[in-house]
CSV table of C-alpha atoms in Angstrom, one decimal:
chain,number,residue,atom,x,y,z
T,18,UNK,CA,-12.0,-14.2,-10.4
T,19,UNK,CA,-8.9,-13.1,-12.0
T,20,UNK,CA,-9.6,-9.2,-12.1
T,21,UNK,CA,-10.8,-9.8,-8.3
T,22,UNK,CA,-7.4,-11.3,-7.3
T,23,UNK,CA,-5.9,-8.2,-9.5
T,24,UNK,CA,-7.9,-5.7,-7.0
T,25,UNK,CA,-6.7,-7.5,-4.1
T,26,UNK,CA,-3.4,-7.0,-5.4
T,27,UNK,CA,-3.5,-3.1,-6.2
T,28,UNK,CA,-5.2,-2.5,-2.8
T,29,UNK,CA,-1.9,-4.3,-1.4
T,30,UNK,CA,0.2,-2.5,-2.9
T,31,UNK,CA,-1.5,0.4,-2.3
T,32,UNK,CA,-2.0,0.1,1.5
T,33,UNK,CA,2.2,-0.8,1.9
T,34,UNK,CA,3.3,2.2,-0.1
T,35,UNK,CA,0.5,4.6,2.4
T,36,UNK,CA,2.7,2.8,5.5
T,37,UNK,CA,5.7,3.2,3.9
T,38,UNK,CA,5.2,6.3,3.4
T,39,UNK,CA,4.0,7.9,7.1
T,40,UNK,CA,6.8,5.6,8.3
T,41,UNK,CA,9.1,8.1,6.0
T,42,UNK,CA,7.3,11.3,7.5
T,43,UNK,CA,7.7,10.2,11.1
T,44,UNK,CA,11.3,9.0,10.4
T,45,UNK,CA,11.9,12.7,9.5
T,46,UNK,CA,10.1,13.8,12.4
């Protein structure tokens, strides 16, 4: 349970920092 909260966690983390970064690249667009 706990490394299965951990996953949902990284995956998170990991989706925000993709959208944060094509929200950079079309900023700079």
């Amino acid at each position: 349970m706990y490394s299965k909260k951990n996953q949902f966690i990284g995956v998170s983390v990991m989706a925000r920092r993709k959208y944060d970064y094509s929200f950079k690249m079309e900023a700079i667009q």
